[in-house]
Amino acid sequence: MATQTRDLLVAAAAKLLDSGGPAAVTLRDVGKVAGVSHNAPYKHFANKEELLAAVASRELTRQGKNLGDIGARGGRPVDQLRAMMRGYVRWATAHPERFKLTFGRWDRGTDELADAASTASANLSDLIVKAQAAGELPEGNPDHLAGLILSLAHGAADRAIGGHLSAKGKGKTNPEDIVDVLFVTLTRAAKR
Amino acid sequence: MATQTRDLLVAAAAKLLDSGGPAAVTLRDVGKVAGVSHNAPYKHFANKEELLAAVASRELTRQGKNLGDIGARGGRPVDQLRAMMRGYVRWATAHPERFKLTFGRWDRGTDELADAASTASANLSDLIVKAQAAGELPEGNPDHLAGLILSLAHGAADRAIGGHLSAKGKGKTNPEDIVDVLFVTLTRAAKR
DNA sequence: ACCTGAACACCGTTCAAGT
DNA sequence: ACCTGAACACCGTTCAAGT
């Protein structure tokens, strides 16, 4: 098993990331958790940034599978879309550090990341076009609609993580509710 | 001028933050830029985190004034709302590091932060209620609508900063366009 | 009251070896 | 090919003084 150490390092980094954010992912602790020396990671990754990129890549691939599973279950296109966005915000609030890591400039993005993102984006566009054809979503540029839906899910998740969702009194709004509000609005706008 | 050094430190921290994120805000460089020793900041702030909180507070106050100015210009409530959200995403993409700092868990949030956020939120709710009364926005819980609008603006800005907005080919969507898409949809849903 | 310089523990990274 | 231990520069923070 040539790549076993590499996988152990990525798993250790993910665990430390969950426990205390990127600052808690010290190479020394990664090595300790993985059972190697504090600079064994340098034999598998150029630096700490690339180790974190590997964690992000693993997470994005898993998340892509989740969305694919929801799509495989079938149903009305608009219901699939809503289920996907609900799953997305649920994942984000359950693993805030992984969510924040996955988004956040992967400039020269290791290809793997770009691939996972582009296939997910393509699936989404297909669903939107189908939903529009079925009259479940308003007409207009599908890319604009995709931007609207993804941005809303992303923003609701990020605001929930930051604690900016229940601003006023007792309104303990959760991000899934906001996703629902968007889809209610879209449905209403569709059958104008 | 008793507080002059404090202001210099906050300004220096903001400058370093813009240039390279929180990691670039080293106490040593802050001191150098402000013309004091590398641990003079400890006479004004308990630690680096509180110094950054002061930067966030300054930024949030300024941003609150911006929104207030837009409201003071008058016009249809829904147009004021859209202008505010456009200004918000414009600010976020122009100063990504300040934007990311301002949102990001200010748990025991120095009061100052909480105050600025709650007045901004109250102004927003007022506008939404007025817009609904004028038939410019769909009916329903105003807090839900506020969550939808703020989450969308936040998400569009964050995705633009992360470079996740022009996913596919040449579609160079910008966050202000996405804000417009939301308001078009809301308008259409209002006059169902 | 505000500031400085030395010192400490910690971290990312590099290097010379080890098998 | 993969790993280790020592070493270096850097950073946040503390402490004992200085004015």
XYZ file of C-alpha atoms (C1' of nucleotides) in Angstrom:
422
model
C 0.000 0.000 0.000
C 2.032 2.896 -1.281
C -0.601 5.582 -0.733
C -1.768 4.478 2.690
C 0.251 7.071 4.559
C -1.107 9.755 2.277
C -4.687 8.778 3.072
C -3.903 8.651 6.772
C -2.485 12.168 6.570
C -5.551 13.523 4.780
C -7.869 11.856 7.309
C -5.849 13.248 10.203
C -5.941 16.721 8.676
C -9.723 16.520 8.206
C -10.190 15.471 11.813
C -8.064 18.336 13.109
C -9.824 20.755 10.761
C -13.216 19.811 12.190
C -11.966 20.237 15.724
C -10.584 23.737 15.405
C -10.352 25.131 11.897
C -7.290 25.461 9.673
C -5.215 26.871 12.523
C -5.600 23.581 14.383
C -4.161 21.680 11.425
C -0.521 21.878 12.449
C 1.859 19.592 10.607
C 3.102 18.358 13.936
C -0.339 17.257 15.088
C -1.163 15.803 11.682
C 1.940 13.661 11.957
C 1.103 12.678 15.524
C -2.466 11.626 14.684
C -1.290 9.745 11.594
C 1.498 8.091 13.557
C 4.423 9.548 11.626
C 6.925 12.306 12.195
C 6.022 15.973 12.013
C 7.443 16.432 8.555
C 6.499 13.184 6.887
C 3.684 15.162 5.171
C 6.334 16.862 3.060
C 6.972 13.555 1.306
C 3.370 13.564 0.048
C 2.455 17.239 -0.175
C 4.502 20.264 -1.126
C 3.268 22.200 1.893
C 0.392 22.666 4.294
C -1.728 24.391 1.676
C -1.616 21.351 -0.607
C -2.530 19.068 2.259
C -5.599 21.192 2.931
C -6.381 21.188 -0.783
C -6.421 17.392 -0.655
C -8.922 17.551 2.208
C -11.080 19.957 0.198
C -10.892 17.710 -2.834
C -11.988 14.656 -0.867
C -14.905 16.584 0.570
C -16.022 17.978 -2.775
C -16.002 14.541 -4.354
C -18.166 13.151 -1.554
C -20.551 16.066 -1.801
C -20.827 15.540 -5.550
C -21.844 11.930 -4.892
C -24.527 13.098 -2.469
C -26.058 15.353 -5.087
C -25.856 12.560 -7.640
C -27.727 10.215 -5.309
C -30.518 12.729 -4.873
C -30.784 13.101 -8.638
C -30.914 9.323 -9.037
C -33.980 9.139 -6.828
C -36.026 10.904 -9.513
C -39.169 12.980 -9.021
C -40.136 16.416 -10.308
C -37.044 18.355 -11.397
C -37.862 21.262 -9.108
C -38.241 18.905 -6.148
C -34.870 17.346 -6.922
C -33.343 20.791 -7.019
C -34.828 21.740 -3.685
C -33.723 18.464 -2.104
C -30.191 19.042 -3.397
C -30.016 22.534 -1.963
C -31.422 21.323 1.340
C -28.783 18.606 1.436
C -26.162 21.178 0.637
C -27.020 23.510 3.513
C -27.422 20.566 5.856
C -23.922 19.371 5.003
C -22.509 22.896 5.345
C -23.955 23.486 8.804
C -22.923 19.998 9.959
C -19.314 20.471 8.825
C -18.713 24.218 8.792
C -14.940 24.033 8.587
C -14.977 21.684 5.615
C -17.553 23.912 3.951
C -15.451 27.020 4.467
C -12.323 25.262 3.282
C -13.947 23.888 0.152
C -14.907 27.404 -0.916
C -12.134 29.884 -0.641
C -9.932 30.438 -3.644
C -8.444 27.333 -5.113
C -6.772 29.446 -7.771
C -4.588 26.851 -9.406
C -7.212 24.369 -8.355
C -5.565 20.941 -8.628
C -7.885 20.030 -11.548
C -9.613 17.496 -9.299
C -11.495 20.301 -7.602
C -12.408 21.983 -10.872
C -13.674 18.712 -12.335
C -15.936 17.894 -9.410
C -17.337 21.427 -9.463
C -18.008 21.487 -13.195
C -19.843 18.159 -13.303
C -22.017 19.233 -10.363
C -22.719 22.498 -12.149
C -23.658 20.694 -15.354
C -26.114 18.416 -13.542
C -27.698 21.445 -11.950
C -28.139 23.219 -15.281
C -29.821 20.167 -16.762
C -32.305 20.031 -13.923
C -33.081 23.721 -14.237
C -33.774 23.465 -17.950
C -36.066 20.504 -17.336
C -37.888 22.325 -14.543
C -38.371 25.358 -16.770
C -39.741 23.177 -19.565
C -42.216 21.699 -17.072
C -43.297 25.169 -15.972
C -41.973 24.600 -12.459
C -39.507 27.456 -12.621
C -39.777 30.900 -14.239
C -38.432 31.415 -17.737
C -35.149 33.173 -18.380
C -31.440 32.413 -18.663
C -30.821 29.040 -16.909
C -27.336 30.149 -15.847
C -28.823 33.162 -14.099
C -31.264 30.905 -12.308
C -28.457 28.524 -11.327
C -26.494 31.465 -9.951
C -29.523 32.576 -7.963
C -30.207 29.165 -6.460
C -26.598 28.305 -5.641
C -25.858 31.733 -4.229
C -28.913 31.586 -1.992
C -28.000 28.154 -0.638
C -24.404 29.202 -0.117
C -25.371 32.439 1.598
C -27.971 30.852 3.859
C -25.458 28.221 4.949
C -22.696 30.746 5.541
C -24.940 33.070 7.502
C -26.202 30.185 9.623
C -22.630 29.143 10.387
C -21.672 32.695 11.306
C -24.704 33.021 13.564
C -26.274 35.804 11.509
C -29.552 34.098 10.844
C -31.487 34.721 14.046
C -30.641 38.412 14.238
C -33.660 39.867 15.953
C -35.539 38.159 18.770
C -36.611 34.533 18.885
C -36.696 33.957 15.153
C -34.591 30.825 15.045
C -34.663 30.606 11.278
C -32.616 27.776 9.841
C -31.037 27.742 6.383
C -33.334 25.009 5.088
C -36.295 27.283 5.737
C -34.689 29.969 3.619
C -34.166 27.494 0.800
C -37.866 26.704 1.024
C -38.760 30.398 0.901
C -36.784 30.742 -2.322
C -38.527 27.817 -3.955
C -41.958 29.041 -2.904
C -41.120 32.379 -4.491
C -39.793 30.742 -7.656
C -42.908 28.582 -7.935
C -45.147 31.589 -7.529
C -43.168 33.528 -10.144
C -43.359 30.571 -12.553
C -47.151 30.435 -12.754
C -47.640 34.140 -13.038
C -5.021 62.612 21.971
C -5.222 59.564 24.169
C -6.770 57.261 21.599
C -4.626 58.232 18.655
C -2.331 55.215 18.924
C -5.338 52.957 19.071
C -6.740 54.392 15.851
C -3.350 54.112 14.192
C -3.165 50.467 15.178
C -6.624 49.722 13.786
C -5.800 51.516 10.540
C -2.524 49.634 10.225
C -4.279 46.333 10.853
C -6.907 47.125 8.201
C -4.199 47.967 5.676
C -2.333 44.721 6.323
C -5.577 42.775 6.230
C -6.388 44.103 2.766
C -2.924 43.261 1.531
C -2.858 39.613 2.552
C -5.663 38.460 4.810
C -5.603 37.847 8.557
C -2.314 35.940 8.322
C -0.610 39.113 7.090
C -1.778 40.996 10.172
C 1.194 40.182 12.382
C 1.521 42.210 15.545
C 5.068 43.006 14.549
C 4.045 44.510 11.216
C 1.105 46.309 12.785
C 3.519 47.944 15.195
C 5.944 48.793 12.407
C 3.265 50.402 10.211
C 1.849 52.315 13.177
C 5.313 53.405 14.263
C 5.352 51.676 17.635
C 6.905 48.545 19.076
C 5.673 45.077 18.214
C 3.756 44.665 21.421
C 2.365 48.118 21.953
C -0.967 46.718 20.659
C -1.279 44.808 23.931
C -1.777 48.090 25.738
C -4.928 48.713 23.691
C -6.207 45.229 22.863
C -6.157 42.008 24.832
C -4.830 40.066 21.855
C -4.743 39.853 18.084
C -8.340 38.663 17.916
C -9.602 41.796 19.632
C -7.574 43.977 17.319
C -9.214 42.283 14.350
C -12.606 42.671 16.042
C -11.961 46.417 16.196
C -11.260 46.427 12.461
C -14.504 44.518 11.855
C -16.410 46.926 14.044
C -15.081 49.959 12.179
C -16.027 48.377 8.877
C -19.513 47.411 9.993
C -20.211 50.923 11.220
C -19.136 52.408 7.899
C -21.221 49.896 5.987
C -24.224 50.734 8.143
C -23.805 54.405 7.187
C -23.724 53.461 3.515
C -27.030 51.663 3.798
C -28.472 54.572 5.738
C -27.430 56.990 2.991
C -29.179 54.899 0.368
C -32.323 54.849 2.485
C -32.156 58.621 2.903
C -32.264 59.096 -0.861
C -35.862 57.863 -0.918
C -37.693 56.236 -3.805
C -39.822 53.092 -3.997
C -39.059 50.807 -1.047
C -38.218 47.886 -3.312
C -35.781 50.050 -5.273
C -34.106 51.148 -2.064
C -33.756 47.527 -1.054
C -32.199 46.563 -4.350
C -29.802 49.502 -4.240
C -28.758 48.524 -0.724
C -28.044 44.932 -1.720
C -26.156 46.108 -4.787
C -24.054 48.374 -2.605
C -23.471 45.505 -0.234
C -22.102 43.128 -2.863
C -20.086 45.929 -4.433
C -18.437 46.634 -1.082
C -17.838 42.929 -0.456
C -16.101 42.306 -3.760
C -14.071 45.511 -3.444
C -12.834 44.600 0.053
C -13.037 40.811 0.272
C -10.874 40.453 3.355
C -12.867 42.998 5.334
C -16.073 41.288 4.212
C -14.846 37.874 5.309
C -13.609 39.243 8.606
C -16.841 41.070 9.381
C -18.784 37.827 9.034
C -17.247 34.918 10.844
C -18.329 34.268 14.377
C -18.089 37.234 16.701
C -19.511 35.112 19.469
C -19.055 37.452 22.385
C -19.429 40.233 19.859
C -18.169 43.373 21.573
C -21.720 44.836 21.612
C -20.635 47.421 19.086
C -20.876 44.788 16.350
C -24.227 43.516 17.545
C -25.652 47.040 17.694
C -24.620 47.962 14.172
C -26.040 44.701 12.857
C -29.367 45.003 14.656
C -30.088 48.585 13.540
C -29.270 47.618 9.960
C -31.570 44.649 10.282
C -34.380 46.793 11.684
C -34.106 49.270 8.813
C -34.297 46.404 6.369
C -37.413 44.957 7.971
C -39.130 48.348 7.796
C -38.419 48.629 4.101
C -39.665 45.129 3.425
C -42.955 45.758 5.224
C -43.432 48.978 3.268
C -42.634 47.245 -0.006
C -45.115 44.501 0.765
C -47.810 47.067 1.596
C -47.146 48.711 -1.778
C -47.455 45.378 -3.547
C -43.834 45.480 -4.680
C -42.895 42.279 -2.852
C -44.824 39.051 -2.301
C -46.801 38.602 0.879
C -45.571 36.431 3.724
C -43.425 36.636 6.822
C -41.187 39.744 6.473
C -38.403 38.046 8.436
C -38.395 35.164 5.985
C -38.137 37.640 3.128
C -35.319 39.480 4.879
C -33.485 36.192 5.334
C -33.933 35.396 1.670
C -32.677 38.760 0.441
C -29.717 38.995 2.824
C -28.668 35.404 2.269
C -28.750 35.849 -1.486
C -26.642 38.991 -1.377
C -24.204 37.385 1.030
C -23.931 34.213 -1.037
C -23.517 36.006 -4.348
C -20.748 38.145 -2.868
C -18.968 35.206 -1.272
C -19.145 33.095 -4.405
C -17.836 35.980 -6.485
C -14.912 36.410 -4.107
C -14.156 32.698 -4.200
C -14.250 32.685 -7.987
C -17.221 30.322 -8.149
C -19.501 32.545 -10.163
C -18.246 32.000 -13.700
C -18.197 28.222 -13.447
C -18.887 27.089 -16.977
C -17.591 28.851 -20.059
C -17.548 32.569 -20.698
C -20.446 33.431 -18.439
C -18.791 36.199 -16.469
C -21.745 36.708 -14.151
C -21.194 39.290 -11.464
C -22.931 39.362 -8.081
C -24.931 42.490 -8.871
C -26.573 40.629 -11.752
C -27.645 37.897 -9.370
C -29.167 40.469 -7.034
C -31.119 41.785 -9.995
C -32.316 38.275 -10.881
C -33.683 37.883 -7.371
C -35.570 41.156 -7.500
C -37.013 40.394 -10.918
C -38.245 37.093 -9.511
C -39.666 38.741 -6.405
C -41.460 41.365 -8.480
C -42.958 38.694 -10.699
C -44.090 36.686 -7.681
C -45.644 39.809 -6.122
C -48.085 40.505 -8.950
C -49.099 36.917 -9.400
C -0.948 55.529 31.574
C 1.675 54.025 27.763
C 5.592 52.006 25.702
C 9.982 49.025 24.999
C 13.285 44.910 24.708
C 14.253 40.330 25.993
C 12.479 35.893 26.355
C 9.343 31.599 25.686
C 6.655 28.286 23.347
C 4.906 27.109 18.902
C 4.702 26.582 13.894
C 6.015 25.963 8.742
C 9.768 24.663 6.235
C 14.496 22.956 5.006
C 18.395 19.910 5.293
C 21.363 16.148 6.122
C 20.971 11.584 7.077
C 19.014 7.095 7.749
C 16.428 2.401 5.793
C 11.045 5.684 -2.239
C 9.842 7.016 2.281
C 10.872 8.596 6.788
C 13.370 10.950 10.902
C 15.737 14.563 13.959
C 18.003 18.847 14.236
C 17.874 23.444 12.924
C 16.091 28.211 11.211
C 13.120 32.033 10.791
C 8.748 33.769 12.242
C 4.801 34.670 15.238
C 1.660 35.446 19.472
C 2.157 36.362 24.064
C 4.290 37.424 28.637
C 7.267 39.853 31.736
C 10.255 43.061 33.821
C 11.433 47.591 33.260
C 11.455 52.195 31.650
C 9.079 57.345 31.084
